[in-house]
Amino acid sequence: QEDVRDVKLLPSTTGNLESVLPHIALGTSSGSGGELTSQYNVRGGNYDENLVYVNDFEIYRPQLIRAGQQEGLTFPNLDLIQSLSFSSGGFDAKYGDKMASVLDVHYKRPEAFRASVGASLLGGSAHLEGSWQPGSDHRKKLRYLVGARYKTTRYLLGSLDVTGEYAPNFWDLQTYLTYDLNRDWQVGFLGNYNRSVYQFVPKTRSTALGLIDFALQLFTVFEGQEIDDFTTTLGGVHLTYLPDRPKNPFFLKWMASTFRSDENERFDIIGRYSLRQIESDLGSDDFGEVIAELGTGTQHQFVRNFLDAVVTNAEFKGGIDLQLPTQDPALVKSHFLQWSLKYQNERIDDFINEWERLDSAGYSLPYDTSAVRLFSVLKSENNLQSNRLSAYLQNTYTWRRDSVGELKLSFGLRAGYWDLNGEPFLTPRAQLLYKPLHGKRDISYKLAAGYYFQPPFYREMRNQEGVVNTDLRSQKSL
């Protein structure tokens, strides 16, 4: 667990929580997109092997993003976070079906009014929080969180090899509302609207290569532009029953959410390139100048890709804390039993239209005397609808003695089934944690083991030819 106030002080070019995880989380490294990406890898895995939760709702991301400069704002908003925890493996059965890590974020439940505004050359943010009691009954209270963010990376992209007009604009609006119906019942809503637009008009690119005595330059002049936009929305509601009981407290929670991602890739770019030899003799008057043109060519890339994904789910979960009797008032022993049953429906509509033409020395490749042929063509349309079922049962035994230590032993089973590939799974997970309570050091010792399954999502099933493998099995890790 990390203090959110400390996390907010860490510098980041993206402004996203995930960008700072490699600096604070063991076994975590930055993704391949450089400082512009918020992706992270855990123990050598890829970004799609990581789970993210906000207030118990699983968070998804766009599927068509190719590069770090296209990435916008991720879901967790630092201005709204109350607490966060990160596990780089060996996590409990209550978390979902991924193999690498889990980031668990919980938003605030404010009692007093607060507001903040921040601005920089890379964007800005603002938030409001507070509570309101509609009547004389103090048990009925509305709590609200509202946050807005804006980000642009145009000043950073201007330093890339490709010169041109960069116009990336990313913004989102988020709200989390809770209302206490009475002492035992609470209803809540989590909403998010996220819009990312990446527009790029390339002009030129110059790449140096070769040897110290044989310097070369690949110079390209571009024509056309790229416009990508990604719009994601999430709406989730929950109803929680938490009775005020002095002994063996329990809770019941009903949850439902819908996530939608509308993604569009559009670019039509012609690049005319020239391979040139550069004078490398320091004593020459033409040092650094072009002395020969070794070859020319043209590359034309055309893309019209559109994807619409909708993920809808409903879940019932609960837990009960069974307190065990002890003779020593300084000793606490208990069993915390948790369970869940979840249904999820996924609908994917994917349309791909890509082609590339290469022209070298006046000849289109592949060479054909009877027609102008394209170097590569990819056209496909996929429409999928599927259903998933998952459930877990987990027990956590706690032994705690003041001024001595706290011992927690968790064991759980997680089961699931996906009707698209017809694959069921059952995975046991266990964890042992000991935390000394004497001394000044805040340290914990953890030992975890488990059998982890990761059923594929859509992007993992689609190959480079646009063909979807619906029989693809889950990744497995022990």
Coordinates of N, CA and C in Angstrom, one line a residue, residues 152-327:
T152 N -2.1 17.3 -22.9 CA -1.6 17.3 -24.2 C -0.1 17.1 -24.2
T153 N 0.5 16.4 -25.2 CA 1.9 16.1 -25.2 C 2.6 16.7 -26.4
R154 N 2.0 17.7 -27.0 CA 2.5 18.3 -28.3 C 3.9 18.8 -28.1
Y155 N 4.2 19.4 -26.9 CA 5.5 19.9 -26.7 C 6.6 18.9 -26.6
L156 N 6.2 17.7 -26.1 CA 7.2 16.6 -26.0 C 7.4 15.9 -27.4
L157 N 6.3 15.8 -28.2 CA 6.3 15.1 -29.5 C 7.1 15.9 -30.5
G158 N 7.3 17.2 -30.3 CA 8.1 18.1 -31.2 C 9.5 17.7 -31.2
S159 N 10.0 16.9 -30.2 CA 11.4 16.5 -30.2 C 11.7 15.2 -30.9
L160 N 10.7 14.5 -31.5 CA 10.8 13.3 -32.2 C 11.5 13.4 -33.5
D161 N 12.0 12.3 -34.1 CA 12.7 12.4 -35.4 C 11.8 12.9 -36.5
V162 N 10.5 12.6 -36.4 CA 9.6 13.0 -37.5 C 9.1 14.4 -37.1
T163 N 9.4 15.4 -38.0 CA 8.9 16.7 -37.8 C 7.5 16.8 -38.4
G164 N 6.7 17.7 -37.8 CA 5.3 17.9 -38.4 C 4.4 18.6 -37.3
E165 N 3.2 18.6 -37.6 CA 2.2 19.2 -36.7 C 1.5 18.1 -35.8
Y166 N 1.9 18.1 -34.6 CA 1.3 17.2 -33.6 C 0.2 17.9 -32.8
A167 N -1.0 17.3 -32.8 CA -2.1 17.9 -32.1 C -2.8 16.8 -31.2
P168 N -2.2 16.3 -30.2 CA -2.8 15.3 -29.3 C -3.6 16.1 -28.2
N169 N -4.9 15.6 -28.0 CA -5.7 16.2 -27.0 C -6.4 15.1 -26.2
F170 N -6.3 15.0 -24.9 CA -6.9 14.0 -24.1 C -7.6 14.6 -22.9
W171 N -8.8 14.2 -22.6 CA -9.5 14.7 -21.5 C -10.5 13.7 -21.0
D172 N -10.9 13.8 -19.7 CA -11.9 13.0 -19.2 C -12.6 13.7 -18.0
L173 N -13.8 13.1 -17.7 CA -14.7 13.6 -16.7 C -15.1 12.4 -15.9
Q174 N -15.0 12.5 -14.5 CA -15.3 11.3 -13.7 C -16.1 11.8 -12.5
T175 N -17.0 10.9 -12.0 CA -17.8 11.2 -10.8 C -18.0 9.9 -10.0
Y176 N -18.0 10.1 -8.7 CA -18.4 9.0 -7.8 C -19.3 9.5 -6.8
L177 N -20.5 8.9 -6.8 CA -21.6 9.4 -5.9 C -22.0 8.2 -5.0
T178 N -22.2 8.5 -3.7 CA -22.8 7.5 -2.8 C -23.9 8.2 -2.0
Y179 N -24.9 7.4 -1.7 CA -26.0 7.9 -0.8 C -26.3 6.9 0.2
D180 N -26.3 7.3 1.5 CA -26.7 6.4 2.6 C -28.2 6.4 2.7
L181 N -28.8 5.4 2.3 CA -30.3 5.3 2.4 C -30.7 5.3 3.9
N182 N -30.0 4.5 4.7 CA -30.2 4.5 6.2 C -28.9 4.0 6.8
R183 N -29.0 3.5 8.0 CA -27.8 3.1 8.7 C -27.1 1.9 8.0
D184 N -27.9 1.0 7.4 CA -27.4 -0.2 6.8 C -27.3 -0.3 5.3
W185 N -28.0 0.5 4.6 CA -28.0 0.4 3.1 C -27.3 1.7 2.5
Q186 N -26.6 1.4 1.4 CA -25.9 2.4 0.7 C -26.0 2.1 -0.8
V187 N -26.2 3.1 -1.6 CA -26.2 3.0 -3.1 C -25.1 3.9 -3.6
G188 N -24.5 3.5 -4.7 CA -23.4 4.3 -5.3 C -23.4 4.2 -6.8
F189 N -22.7 5.2 -7.4 CA -22.6 5.3 -8.8 C -21.2 5.8 -9.2
L190 N -20.5 5.1 -10.1 CA -19.2 5.4 -10.6 C -19.4 5.7 -12.1
G191 N -19.0 6.9 -12.6 CA -19.1 7.2 -14.0 C -17.9 7.8 -14.6
N192 N -17.6 7.5 -15.8 CA -16.4 8.1 -16.5 C -16.7 8.2 -18.0
Y193 N -16.2 9.4 -18.5 CA -16.2 9.7 -19.9 C -14.8 10.1 -20.3
N194 N -14.2 9.4 -21.2 CA -12.8 9.6 -21.6 C -12.7 9.7 -23.1
R195 N -12.1 10.8 -23.5 CA -11.9 11.1 -24.9 C -10.5 11.4 -25.3
S196 N -9.9 10.7 -26.2 CA -8.5 10.8 -26.7 C -8.5 11.0 -28.2
V197 N -7.9 12.1 -28.6 CA -7.8 12.4 -30.1 C -6.3 12.7 -30.4
Y198 N -5.8 11.9 -31.3 CA -4.4 12.1 -31.7 C -4.4 12.5 -33.2
Q199 N -4.0 13.7 -33.5 CA -3.9 14.1 -34.9 C -2.5 14.5 -35.2
F200 N -2.0 14.0 -36.4 CA -0.6 14.2 -36.7 C -0.5 14.4 -38.2
V201 N 0.2 15.5 -38.6 CA 0.5 15.8 -40.0 C 2.0 15.8 -40.2
P202 N 2.6 14.7 -40.6 CA 4.0 14.6 -40.7 C 4.6 15.4 -41.9
K203 N 5.8 15.9 -41.7 CA 6.4 16.7 -42.7 C 7.7 16.0 -43.3
T204 N 8.7 15.9 -42.4 CA 9.9 15.2 -42.8 C 10.5 14.4 -41.7
R205 N 11.4 13.5 -42.2 CA 12.1 12.7 -41.2 C 13.5 12.4 -41.7
S206 N 14.5 12.6 -40.8 CA 15.9 12.4 -41.2 C 16.6 11.4 -40.2
T207 N 17.1 10.3 -40.8 CA 17.7 9.3 -40.0 C 19.1 9.0 -40.4
A208 N 20.1 9.1 -39.5 CA 21.5 8.9 -39.8 C 21.9 7.5 -39.6
L209 N 22.7 6.9 -40.5 CA 23.1 5.5 -40.4 C 24.4 5.4 -41.1
G210 N 25.0 4.1 -41.1 CA 26.2 3.9 -41.8 C 27.4 3.8 -40.8
L211 N 28.6 4.0 -41.4 CA 29.9 3.9 -40.6 C 30.5 5.3 -40.5
I212 N 31.6 5.3 -39.7 CA 32.3 6.6 -39.5 C 32.9 7.1 -40.8
D213 N 33.3 6.2 -41.7 CA 33.9 6.6 -42.9 C 33.0 6.5 -44.1
F214 N 31.7 6.1 -43.8 CA 30.8 5.9 -44.9 C 29.4 6.3 -44.3
A215 N 29.1 7.6 -44.2 CA 27.9 8.1 -43.5 C 26.8 8.1 -44.5
L216 N 25.6 7.6 -44.0 CA 24.4 7.6 -44.9 C 23.3 8.4 -44.1
Q217 N 22.3 8.8 -44.9 CA 21.2 9.5 -44.4 C 19.9 9.1 -45.2
L218 N 18.9 8.7 -44.4 CA 17.6 8.3 -45.0 C 16.7 9.5 -44.8
F219 N 16.4 10.2 -45.8 CA 15.6 11.4 -45.7 C 14.2 11.2 -46.4
T220 N 13.1 11.5 -45.6 CA 11.8 11.2 -46.1 C 10.9 12.5 -46.0
V221 N 10.2 12.7 -47.1 CA 9.2 13.8 -47.1 C 7.8 13.2 -47.1
F222 N 6.9 13.6 -46.2 CA 5.6 13.0 -46.1 C 4.5 13.9 -46.6
E223 N 3.4 13.2 -47.0 CA 2.2 13.9 -47.4 C 1.0 13.1 -46.9
G224 N 0.1 13.8 -46.3 CA -1.1 13.2 -45.7 C -1.2 13.4 -44.2
Q225 N -2.0 12.7 -43.5 CA -2.2 12.9 -42.0 C -2.7 11.6 -41.4
E226 N -2.6 11.6 -40.0 CA -3.2 10.6 -39.2 C -4.1 11.2 -38.2
I227 N -5.3 10.6 -38.1 CA -6.3 11.0 -37.1 C -6.8 9.8 -36.4
D228 N -6.6 9.7 -35.1 CA -7.1 8.6 -34.3 C -7.9 9.1 -33.1
D229 N -9.0 8.5 -32.8 CA -9.8 8.9 -31.7 C -10.3 7.7 -30.9
F230 N -10.2 7.8 -29.6 CA -10.7 6.7 -28.7 C -11.6 7.3 -27.7
T231 N -12.8 6.8 -27.6 CA -13.8 7.3 -26.6 C -14.2 6.1 -25.8
T232 N -14.0 6.2 -24.5 CA -14.4 5.1 -23.6 C -15.3 5.7 -22.5
T233 N -16.3 4.9 -22.2 CA -17.3 5.3 -21.1 C -17.5 4.1 -20.2
L234 N -17.7 4.4 -18.9 CA -18.0 3.4 -18.0 C -19.1 3.9 -17.0
G235 N -20.1 3.1 -16.8 CA -21.1 3.4 -15.8 C -21.3 2.2 -14.9
G236 N -21.2 2.4 -13.6 CA -21.3 1.3 -12.7 C -22.2 1.7 -11.4
V237 N -23.0 0.8 -11.0 CA -23.8 1.1 -9.8 C -23.6 -0.1 -8.8
H238 N -23.8 0.3 -7.5 CA -23.7 -0.8 -6.5 C -24.7 -0.5 -5.4
L239 N -25.1 -1.5 -4.8 CA -26.0 -1.5 -3.6 C -25.4 -2.3 -2.6
T240 N -25.1 -1.7 -1.4 CA -24.4 -2.4 -0.3 C -25.2 -2.5 0.9
Y241 N -25.3 -3.6 1.5 CA -26.0 -3.9 2.8 C -24.9 -4.2 3.8
L242 N -24.7 -3.3 4.8 CA -23.7 -3.4 5.8 C -24.4 -3.1 7.2
P243 N -25.0 -4.1 7.8 CA -25.7 -3.9 9.1 C -24.7 -3.6 10.2
D244 N -25.1 -2.8 11.1 CA -24.3 -2.4 12.3 C -24.5 -3.5 13.3
R245 N -23.5 -4.4 13.4 CA -23.5 -5.6 14.3 C -22.2 -5.6 15.1
P246 N -22.3 -5.6 16.4 CA -21.1 -5.7 17.2 C -20.3 -7.0 17.1
K247 N -21.0 -8.1 16.7 CA -20.3 -9.4 16.6 C -20.6 -10.0 15.3
N248 N -19.6 -10.6 14.7 CA -19.6 -11.2 13.4 C -20.3 -10.3 12.3
P249 N -19.7 -9.2 12.1 CA -20.2 -8.3 11.0 C -20.1 -8.9 9.7
F250 N -21.1 -8.5 8.8 CA -21.0 -9.0 7.4 C -21.5 -7.9 6.5
F251 N -21.3 -8.2 5.2 CA -21.8 -7.2 4.2 C -22.2 -8.0 2.9
L252 N -23.2 -7.5 2.2 CA -23.6 -8.0 0.9 C -23.6 -6.8 -0.1
K253 N -23.2 -7.1 -1.3 CA -23.0 -6.1 -2.3 C -23.4 -6.6 -3.7
W254 N -24.3 -5.8 -4.3 CA -24.8 -6.1 -5.6 C -24.2 -5.0 -6.6
M255 N -23.6 -5.5 -7.7 CA -22.9 -4.6 -8.6 C -23.3 -4.8 -10.0
A256 N -23.3 -3.8 -10.8 CA -23.6 -3.9 -12.3 C -22.9 -2.8 -12.9
S257 N -22.3 -3.0 -14.1 CA -21.6 -2.0 -14.8 C -21.6 -2.3 -16.3
T258 N -21.4 -1.2 -17.1 CA -21.2 -1.3 -18.6 C -20.1 -0.5 -19.0
F259 N -19.2 -1.1 -19.8 CA -18.0 -0.4 -20.3 C -18.1 -0.4 -21.9
R260 N -17.9 0.7 -22.5 CA -17.9 0.8 -23.9 C -16.7 1.5 -24.4
S261 N -16.1 1.0 -25.5 CA -14.9 1.6 -26.2 C -15.2 1.8 -27.6
D262 N -15.2 3.0 -28.1 CA -15.4 3.3 -29.5 C -14.1 3.8 -30.1
E263 N -13.4 3.0 -30.9 CA -12.1 3.3 -31.4 C -12.0 3.4 -32.9
N264 N -11.3 4.5 -33.3 CA -11.2 4.7 -34.8 C -9.8 5.1 -35.1
E265 N -9.2 4.4 -36.1 CA -7.9 4.7 -36.6 C -8.0 5.1 -38.1
R266 N -7.5 6.3 -38.4 CA -7.6 6.7 -39.8 C -6.3 7.4 -40.2
F267 N -5.6 6.8 -41.1 CA -4.4 7.6 -41.7 C -4.2 7.2 -43.1
D268 N -3.8 8.2 -43.8 CA -3.4 8.1 -45.3 C -2.2 8.9 -45.5
I269 N -1.0 8.2 -45.5 CA 0.3 8.9 -45.5 C 1.1 8.4 -46.6
I270 N 1.7 9.3 -47.4 CA 2.6 8.9 -48.4 C 4.0 9.4 -48.0
G271 N 5.0 8.6 -48.0 CA 6.4 8.9 -47.7 C 7.3 8.7 -48.9
R272 N 7.9 9.8 -49.3 CA 8.9 9.7 -50.4 C 10.3 9.8 -49.8
Y273 N 11.0 8.7 -49.9 CA 12.3 8.6 -49.2 C 13.5 8.6 -50.2
S274 N 14.6 9.1 -49.7 CA 15.8 9.1 -50.5 C 17.0 8.7 -49.6
L275 N 17.8 7.7 -50.1 CA 19.0 7.3 -49.4 C 20.2 8.0 -49.9
R276 N 20.8 8.8 -49.0 CA 21.9 9.7 -49.5 C 23.2 9.3 -48.8
Q277 N 24.3 9.6 -49.5 CA 25.6 9.5 -48.9 C 26.1 10.9 -48.4
I278 N 26.6 11.0 -47.2 CA 27.0 12.2 -46.6 C 28.5 12.3 -46.5
E279 N 29.1 13.4 -46.9 CA 30.5 13.6 -46.8 C 31.0 13.5 -45.3
S280 N 31.9 12.5 -45.1 CA 32.4 12.3 -43.7 C 33.8 12.7 -43.5
D281 N 34.5 13.2 -44.5 CA 35.9 13.6 -44.4 C 35.9 15.0 -43.7
L282 N 36.5 15.0 -42.5 CA 36.6 16.3 -41.7 C 37.3 17.4 -42.4
G283 N 38.3 17.0 -43.3 CA 39.0 18.0 -44.0 C 38.4 18.5 -45.3
S284 N 37.2 18.0 -45.6 CA 36.6 18.4 -46.9 C 35.7 19.6 -46.7
D285 N 35.6 20.5 -47.7 CA 34.8 21.7 -47.6 C 33.3 21.3 -47.6
D286 N 33.0 20.1 -48.1 CA 31.6 19.6 -48.1 C 31.2 18.7 -47.0
F287 N 32.0 18.8 -45.9 CA 31.8 17.9 -44.7 C 30.3 18.1 -44.2
G288 N 29.6 17.0 -44.1 CA 28.2 17.0 -43.6 C 27.2 17.3 -44.7
E289 N 27.7 17.5 -45.9 CA 26.7 17.7 -47.0 C 26.5 16.4 -47.8
V290 N 25.4 16.4 -48.6 CA 25.0 15.3 -49.4 C 25.9 15.3 -50.7
I291 N 26.6 14.2 -50.9 CA 27.4 14.1 -52.1 C 26.9 13.1 -53.1
A292 N 26.0 12.2 -52.7 CA 25.4 11.3 -53.7 C 24.0 10.8 -53.2
E293 N 23.2 10.5 -54.2 CA 21.9 9.9 -53.9 C 21.9 8.5 -54.4
L294 N 21.8 7.6 -53.4 CA 22.0 6.1 -53.8 C 20.7 5.4 -54.1
G295 N 19.6 6.0 -53.8 CA 18.3 5.4 -54.2 C 17.1 6.2 -53.7
T296 N 16.0 6.0 -54.3 CA 14.7 6.6 -54.0 C 13.6 5.6 -53.9
G297 N 12.5 6.0 -53.3 CA 11.3 5.1 -53.2 C 10.2 5.8 -52.6
T298 N 9.0 5.1 -52.6 CA 7.8 5.7 -52.1 C 7.1 4.6 -51.3
Q299 N 6.5 5.0 -50.1 CA 5.7 4.1 -49.3 C 4.4 4.8 -49.0
H300 N 3.3 4.1 -49.3 CA 2.0 4.7 -49.1 C 1.2 3.8 -48.2
Q301 N 0.8 4.3 -47.0 CA 0.1 3.5 -46.0 C -1.3 4.1 -45.9
F302 N -2.3 3.2 -45.9 CA -3.7 3.6 -45.8 C -4.4 2.7 -44.7
V303 N -5.0 3.3 -43.8 CA -5.7 2.6 -42.7 C -7.0 3.2 -42.4
R304 N -8.0 2.3 -42.3 CA -9.4 2.7 -41.8 C -9.8 1.5 -40.9
N305 N -9.5 1.6 -39.6 CA -9.9 0.6 -38.7 C -10.9 1.1 -37.6
F306 N -11.9 0.4 -37.4 CA -13.0 0.8 -36.4 C -13.3 -0.4 -35.5
L307 N -13.4 -0.1 -34.2 CA -13.7 -1.2 -33.3 C -14.7 -0.6 -32.2
D308 N -15.7 -1.4 -32.0 CA -16.7 -1.0 -30.9 C -16.8 -2.2 -30.0
A309 N -16.5 -2.0 -28.7 CA -16.5 -3.1 -27.7 C -17.4 -2.6 -26.6
V310 N -18.3 -3.6 -26.2 CA -19.2 -3.3 -25.0 C -19.1 -4.5 -24.1
V311 N -18.7 -4.2 -22.8 CA -18.6 -5.2 -21.8 C -19.6 -4.9 -20.7
T312 N -20.6 -5.8 -20.4 CA -21.6 -5.6 -19.4 C -21.5 -6.7 -18.4
N313 N -21.6 -6.4 -17.1 CA -21.5 -7.5 -16.1 C -22.4 -7.1 -14.9
A314 N -22.7 -8.2 -14.2 CA -23.4 -8.1 -12.9 C -22.8 -9.1 -11.9
E315 N -22.7 -8.6 -10.7 CA -22.0 -9.4 -9.7 C -22.7 -9.3 -8.3
F316 N -22.7 -10.4 -7.6 CA -23.1 -10.5 -6.2 C -22.0 -11.0 -5.4
K317 N -21.6 -10.2 -4.4 CA -20.5 -10.6 -3.5 C -20.9 -10.3 -2.1
G318 N -20.1 -10.9 -1.2 CA -20.4 -10.7 0.2 C -19.2 -11.2 1.1
G319 N -19.4 -11.0 2.4 CA -18.3 -11.4 3.3 C -18.8 -11.3 4.7
I320 N -18.3 -12.2 5.6 CA -18.6 -12.2 7.0 C -17.4 -12.4 7.8
D321 N -17.2 -11.7 8.9 CA -16.1 -11.8 9.8 C -16.5 -12.6 11.0
L322 N -16.0 -13.8 11.1 CA -16.4 -14.7 12.2 C -15.3 -14.5 13.3
Q323 N -15.6 -13.9 14.4 CA -14.7 -13.6 15.4 C -14.7 -14.8 16.4
L324 N -13.4 -15.3 16.7 CA -13.3 -16.4 17.5 C -13.0 -16.0 19.0
P325 N -13.6 -16.7 19.9 CA -13.4 -16.3 21.4 C -12.0 -16.6 21.8
T326 N -11.5 -15.7 22.7 CA -10.2 -15.8 23.3 C -10.2 -15.4 24.7
Q327 N -9.3 -15.9 25.5 CA -9.2 -15.6 27.0 C -8.4 -14.3 27.2

